[in-house]
Coordinates of C-alpha atoms in Angstrom, one line a residue:
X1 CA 61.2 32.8 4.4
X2 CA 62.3 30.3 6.9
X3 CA 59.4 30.3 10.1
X4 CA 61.1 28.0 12.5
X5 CA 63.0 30.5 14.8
X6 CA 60.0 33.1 14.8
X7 CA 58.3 31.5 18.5
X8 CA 61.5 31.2 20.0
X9 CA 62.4 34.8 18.9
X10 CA 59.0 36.4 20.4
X11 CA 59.6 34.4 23.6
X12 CA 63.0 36.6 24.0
X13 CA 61.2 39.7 22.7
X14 CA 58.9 39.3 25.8
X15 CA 61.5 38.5 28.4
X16 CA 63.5 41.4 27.6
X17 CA 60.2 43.5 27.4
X18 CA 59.3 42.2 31.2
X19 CA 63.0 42.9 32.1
X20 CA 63.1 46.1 30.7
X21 CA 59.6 47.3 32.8
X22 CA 61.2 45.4 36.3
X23 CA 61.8 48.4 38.7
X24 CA 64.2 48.6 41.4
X25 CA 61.0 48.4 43.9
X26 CA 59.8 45.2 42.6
X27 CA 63.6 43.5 43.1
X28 CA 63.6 45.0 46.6
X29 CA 59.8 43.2 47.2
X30 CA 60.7 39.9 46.1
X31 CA 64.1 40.3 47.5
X32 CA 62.6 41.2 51.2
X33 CA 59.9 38.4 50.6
X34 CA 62.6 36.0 49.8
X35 CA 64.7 36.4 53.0
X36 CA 61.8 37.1 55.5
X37 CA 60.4 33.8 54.5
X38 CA 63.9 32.3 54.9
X39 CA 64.0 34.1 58.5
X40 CA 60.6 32.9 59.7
X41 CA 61.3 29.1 58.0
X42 CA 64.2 28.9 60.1
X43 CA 62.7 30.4 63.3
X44 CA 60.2 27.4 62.9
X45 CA 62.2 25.1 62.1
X46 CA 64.9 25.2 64.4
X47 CA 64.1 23.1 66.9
X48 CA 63.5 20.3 64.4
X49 CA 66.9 20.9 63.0
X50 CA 68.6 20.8 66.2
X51 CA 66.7 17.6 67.0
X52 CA 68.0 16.0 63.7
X53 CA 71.5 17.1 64.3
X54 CA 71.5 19.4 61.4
X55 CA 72.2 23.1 63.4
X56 CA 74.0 23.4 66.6
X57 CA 71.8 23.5 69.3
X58 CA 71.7 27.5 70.7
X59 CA 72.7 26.5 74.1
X60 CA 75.2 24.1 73.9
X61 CA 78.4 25.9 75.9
X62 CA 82.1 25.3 74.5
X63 CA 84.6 27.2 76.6
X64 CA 87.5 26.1 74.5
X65 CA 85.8 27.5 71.6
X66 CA 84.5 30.7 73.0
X67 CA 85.1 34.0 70.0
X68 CA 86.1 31.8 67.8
X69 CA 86.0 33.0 63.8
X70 CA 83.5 32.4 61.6
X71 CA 84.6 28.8 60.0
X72 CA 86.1 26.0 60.8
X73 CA 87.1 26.0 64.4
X74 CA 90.0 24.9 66.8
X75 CA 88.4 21.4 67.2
X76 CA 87.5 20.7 63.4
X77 CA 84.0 21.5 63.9
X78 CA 82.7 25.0 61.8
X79 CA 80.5 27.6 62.6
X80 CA 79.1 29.9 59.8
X81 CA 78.9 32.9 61.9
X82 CA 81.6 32.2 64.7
X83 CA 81.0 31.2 68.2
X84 CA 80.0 33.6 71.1
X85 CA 82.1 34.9 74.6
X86 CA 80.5 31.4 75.6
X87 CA 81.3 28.9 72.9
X88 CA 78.0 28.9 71.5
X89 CA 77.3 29.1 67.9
X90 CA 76.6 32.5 66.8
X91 CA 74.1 31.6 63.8
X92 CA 71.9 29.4 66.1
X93 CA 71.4 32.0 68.8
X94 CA 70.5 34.7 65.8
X95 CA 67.8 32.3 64.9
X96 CA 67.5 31.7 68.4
X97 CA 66.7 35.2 68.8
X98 CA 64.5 36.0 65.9
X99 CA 62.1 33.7 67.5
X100 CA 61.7 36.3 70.0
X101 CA 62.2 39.7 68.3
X102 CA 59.4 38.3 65.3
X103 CA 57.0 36.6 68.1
X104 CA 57.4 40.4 70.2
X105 CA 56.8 42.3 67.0
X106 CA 53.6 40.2 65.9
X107 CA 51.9 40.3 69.6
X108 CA 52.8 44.1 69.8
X109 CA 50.7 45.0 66.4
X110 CA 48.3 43.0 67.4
X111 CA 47.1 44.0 70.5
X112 CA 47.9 47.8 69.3
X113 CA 45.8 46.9 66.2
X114 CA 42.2 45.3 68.5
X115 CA 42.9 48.7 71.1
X116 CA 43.5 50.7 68.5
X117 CA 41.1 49.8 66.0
X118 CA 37.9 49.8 68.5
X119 CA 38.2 53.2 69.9
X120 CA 39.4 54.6 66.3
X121 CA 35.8 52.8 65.1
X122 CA 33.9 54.2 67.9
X123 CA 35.3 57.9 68.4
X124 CA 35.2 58.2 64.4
X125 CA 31.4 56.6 63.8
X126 CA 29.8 57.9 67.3
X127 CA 31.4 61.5 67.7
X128 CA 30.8 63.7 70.2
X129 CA 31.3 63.5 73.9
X130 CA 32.3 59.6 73.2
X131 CA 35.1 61.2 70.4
X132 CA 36.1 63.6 72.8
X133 CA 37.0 61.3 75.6
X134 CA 38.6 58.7 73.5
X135 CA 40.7 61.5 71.7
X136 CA 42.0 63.1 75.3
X137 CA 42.5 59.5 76.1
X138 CA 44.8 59.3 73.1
X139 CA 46.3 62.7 73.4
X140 CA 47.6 62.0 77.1
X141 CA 49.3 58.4 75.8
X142 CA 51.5 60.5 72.8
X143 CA 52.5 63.0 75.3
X144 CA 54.5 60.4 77.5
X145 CA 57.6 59.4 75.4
X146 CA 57.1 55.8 74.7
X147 CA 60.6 54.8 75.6
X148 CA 60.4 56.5 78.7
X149 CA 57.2 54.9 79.9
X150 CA 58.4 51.6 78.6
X151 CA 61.7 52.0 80.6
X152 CA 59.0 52.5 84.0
X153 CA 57.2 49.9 83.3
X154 CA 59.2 47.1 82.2
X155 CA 61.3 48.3 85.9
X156 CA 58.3 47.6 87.7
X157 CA 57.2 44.6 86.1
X158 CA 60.2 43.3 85.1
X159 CA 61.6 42.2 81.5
X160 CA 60.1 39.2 79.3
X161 CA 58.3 38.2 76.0
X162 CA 54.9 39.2 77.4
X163 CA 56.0 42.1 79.4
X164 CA 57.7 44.0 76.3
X165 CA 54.9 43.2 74.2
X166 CA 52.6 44.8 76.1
X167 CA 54.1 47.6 77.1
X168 CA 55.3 48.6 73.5
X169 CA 51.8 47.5 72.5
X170 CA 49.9 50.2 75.3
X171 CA 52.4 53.1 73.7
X172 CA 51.4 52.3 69.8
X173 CA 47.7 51.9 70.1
X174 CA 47.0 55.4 70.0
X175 CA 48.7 56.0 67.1
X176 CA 46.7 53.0 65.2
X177 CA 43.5 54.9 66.8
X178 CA 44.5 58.2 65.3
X179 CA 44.7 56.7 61.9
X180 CA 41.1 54.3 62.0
X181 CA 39.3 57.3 63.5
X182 CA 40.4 59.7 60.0
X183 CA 39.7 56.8 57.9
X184 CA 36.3 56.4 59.7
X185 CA 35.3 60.1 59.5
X186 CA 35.7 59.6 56.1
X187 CA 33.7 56.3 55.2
X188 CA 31.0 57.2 57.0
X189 CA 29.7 59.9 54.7
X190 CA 29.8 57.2 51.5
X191 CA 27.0 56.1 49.4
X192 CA 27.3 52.9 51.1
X193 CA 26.9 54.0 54.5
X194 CA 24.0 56.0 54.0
X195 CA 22.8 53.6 52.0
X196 CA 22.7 50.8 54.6
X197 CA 21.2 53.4 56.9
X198 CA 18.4 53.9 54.6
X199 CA 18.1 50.2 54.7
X200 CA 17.2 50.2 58.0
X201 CA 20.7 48.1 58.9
X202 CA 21.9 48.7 63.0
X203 CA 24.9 50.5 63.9
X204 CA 26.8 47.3 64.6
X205 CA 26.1 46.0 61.4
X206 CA 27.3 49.2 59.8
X207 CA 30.7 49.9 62.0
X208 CA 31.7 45.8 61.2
X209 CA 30.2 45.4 58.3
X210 CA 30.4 48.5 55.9
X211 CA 33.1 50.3 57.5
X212 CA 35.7 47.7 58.9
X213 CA 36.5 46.2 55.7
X214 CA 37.2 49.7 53.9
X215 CA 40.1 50.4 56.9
X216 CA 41.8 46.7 56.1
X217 CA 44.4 48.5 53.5
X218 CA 45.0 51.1 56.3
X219 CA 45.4 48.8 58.6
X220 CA 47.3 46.5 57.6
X221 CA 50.3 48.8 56.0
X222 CA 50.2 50.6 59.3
X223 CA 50.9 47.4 60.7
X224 CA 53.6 46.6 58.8
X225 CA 55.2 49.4 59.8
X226 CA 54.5 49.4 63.2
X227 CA 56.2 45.7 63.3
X228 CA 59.4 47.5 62.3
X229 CA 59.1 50.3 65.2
X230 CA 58.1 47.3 68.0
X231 CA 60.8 45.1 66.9
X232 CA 63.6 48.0 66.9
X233 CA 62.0 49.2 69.8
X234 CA 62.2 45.4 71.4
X235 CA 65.9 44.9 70.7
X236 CA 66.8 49.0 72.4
X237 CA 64.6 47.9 75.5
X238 CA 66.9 44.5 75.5
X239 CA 70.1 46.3 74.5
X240 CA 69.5 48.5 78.1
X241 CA 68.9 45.6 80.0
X242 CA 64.9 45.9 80.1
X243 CA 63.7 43.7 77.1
X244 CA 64.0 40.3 76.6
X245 CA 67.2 38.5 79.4
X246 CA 69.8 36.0 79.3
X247 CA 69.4 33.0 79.1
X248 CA 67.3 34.1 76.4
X249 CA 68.4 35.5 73.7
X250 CA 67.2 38.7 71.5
X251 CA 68.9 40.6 68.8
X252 CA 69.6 43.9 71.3
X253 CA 70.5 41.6 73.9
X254 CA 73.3 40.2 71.9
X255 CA 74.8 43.2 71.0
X256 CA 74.8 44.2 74.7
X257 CA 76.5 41.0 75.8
X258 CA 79.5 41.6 72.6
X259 CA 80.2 44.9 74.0
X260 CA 83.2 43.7 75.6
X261 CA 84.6 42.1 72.7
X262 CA 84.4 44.5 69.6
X263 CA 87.7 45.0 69.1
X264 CA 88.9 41.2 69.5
X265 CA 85.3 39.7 68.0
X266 CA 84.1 41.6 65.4
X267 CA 81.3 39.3 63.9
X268 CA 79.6 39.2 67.6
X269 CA 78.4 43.2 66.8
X270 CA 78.4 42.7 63.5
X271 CA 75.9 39.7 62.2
X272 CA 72.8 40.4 65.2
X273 CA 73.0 44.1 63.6
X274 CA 73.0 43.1 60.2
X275 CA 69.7 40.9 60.9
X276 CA 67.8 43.9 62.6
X277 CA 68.9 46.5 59.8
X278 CA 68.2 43.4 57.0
X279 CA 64.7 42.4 59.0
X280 CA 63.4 46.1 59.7
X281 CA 64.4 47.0 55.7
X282 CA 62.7 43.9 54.4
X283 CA 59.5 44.7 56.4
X284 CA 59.4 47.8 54.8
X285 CA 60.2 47.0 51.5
X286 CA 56.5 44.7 51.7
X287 CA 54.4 47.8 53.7
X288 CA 53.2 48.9 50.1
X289 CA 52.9 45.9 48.2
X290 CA 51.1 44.2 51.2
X291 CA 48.4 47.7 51.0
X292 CA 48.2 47.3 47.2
X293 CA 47.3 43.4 47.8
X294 CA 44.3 44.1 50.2
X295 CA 42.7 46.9 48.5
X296 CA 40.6 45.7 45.7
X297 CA 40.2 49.1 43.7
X298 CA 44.0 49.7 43.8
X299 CA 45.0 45.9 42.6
X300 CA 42.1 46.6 39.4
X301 CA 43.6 50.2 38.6
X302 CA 47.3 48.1 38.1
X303 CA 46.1 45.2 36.6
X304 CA 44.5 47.5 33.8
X305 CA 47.4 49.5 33.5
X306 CA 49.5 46.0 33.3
X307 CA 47.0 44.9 30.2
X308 CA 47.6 48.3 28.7
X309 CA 51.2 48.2 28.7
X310 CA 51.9 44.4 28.2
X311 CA 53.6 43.8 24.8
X312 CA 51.7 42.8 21.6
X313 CA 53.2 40.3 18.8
X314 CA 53.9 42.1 15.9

């Protein structure tokens, strides 16, 4: 009997067999990878583009074109997502904005992260009277509603990049110290830990060196998530008029400014809340992947599972 067709054959025998184990999940990972990649790309990128001519620049003002449709326009030029109450594209000043609502989000987890992480660390290795203070400390933060205490402060500071960041970061951290401190509690009483005590190793060595690594997977899926609740939380400060103001522009700020026009402008309301519910969903959909790709024993248990279950020729 005839051999020729039998590698092509097992090729489409392990295709199917790979298609047949892909999961819903695992579409939604690469599917949120693919377009935050594509979001961040062209956050970067778009003052090169505008430079080369190859995107509308995000201020450039038309009057004659203001709400115009998404398409071609009335002067033969065309705008994918429609122009703005001011004639200005709408897709560059979504980009325009992601800039800001990404750059707040990333500055926001990680300055809640350092605060966070330090007194978690401390309060959870030391204990006592230093736990005690630190866990108050912690208590009297969560008490305040964030949103309320961000609303103060951003009145008495004023609105801006590093303003919002900060203040969104100084009403997370406590949450981020909750978290490292139970980790801690935990780690401290492994075989490792004791171990590098009976070594004779200092408590410095032991807090960043033993224990600090173990709280990476915690860490960093917590910060995932809490990139989600500081960038929603960004755009509702800059949808009341605290966050992020024109002439800038931010995803909340934008849907303030279209207010006006949702009956006569539809895609004004409709693309800026499409790219926080797309953005926020995305950033989820990578919270457990990115925790299974920075802890070691949990990538070993899969990959073993994998070898058990991958197909066989027959």
């Amino acid at each position: 009997m005839s051999t020729v067709g039998a590698p092509r054959i097992e090729v489409h025998r392990t295709i199917r067999a790979r298609l047949a184990r892909a999961r819903i999940g695992d579409l939604a990972f690469y599917g949120a990878l693919v377009f935050l990649t594509a979001l961040v790309l062209a956050a970067l990128t778009q003052p090169l583009l505008v430079a080369m001519g190859w995107m509308y620049s995000p201020e450039e003002q038309n009057l004659l074109l203001r709400n115009s449709s998404p398409g071609t326009a009335a002067d033969g030029s065309f705008h994918l997502l429609g122009t703005d109450y001011l004639g200005r594209d709408a897709l560059s000043r979504i980009i325009r904005a992601a800039q800001f609502s990404l750059a707040v989000g990333a500055l926001t987890v990680i300055c809640s992260i350092v605060i966070g992480v330090i007194i978690g660390l401390l309060a959870g290795y030391y204990g006592g009277w230093l736990e005690s203070v630190f866990m108050r400390l912690t208590d009297v933060f969560m008490s305040i509603p964030g949103l309320l205490l961000a609303l103060f402060v951003l009145y008495v500071l004023g609105g801006g990049f590093v303003n919002v960041a900060l203040v969104l970061a100084l009403t997370r951290w406590p949450v981020v110290a909750r978290v490292t401190r139970a980790a801690v509690l935990s780690l401290r009483e492994r075989q490792f830990v004791l171990a590098a005590h009976t070594a004779g190793a200092g408590q410095a060595r032991i807090m960043f060196r033993e224990i600090l690594p173990n709280l990476y997977p915690s860490i960093v899926v917590l910060g995932t998530l809490e990139f989600t609740r500081a960038m929603l939380s960004e755009a509702g400060l800059s949808f009341l008029g605290f966050g992020i103001r024109a002439p800038e522009a931010s995803w909340g700020l934008m849907l303030a400014q279209a207010r006006p026009y949702i009956d006569t402008a539809w895609w004004l309301i409709v693309f800026p809340g499409l790219s926080i519910m797309l953005t926020a969903l995305a950033v989820n959909s990578l919270s457990g992947r990115v925790g299974m790709l920075v802890d070691p024993q949990l990538r070993s248990q899969i990959r073993h599972q994998s070898k058990r279950k991958s197909p066989t020729a027959g």
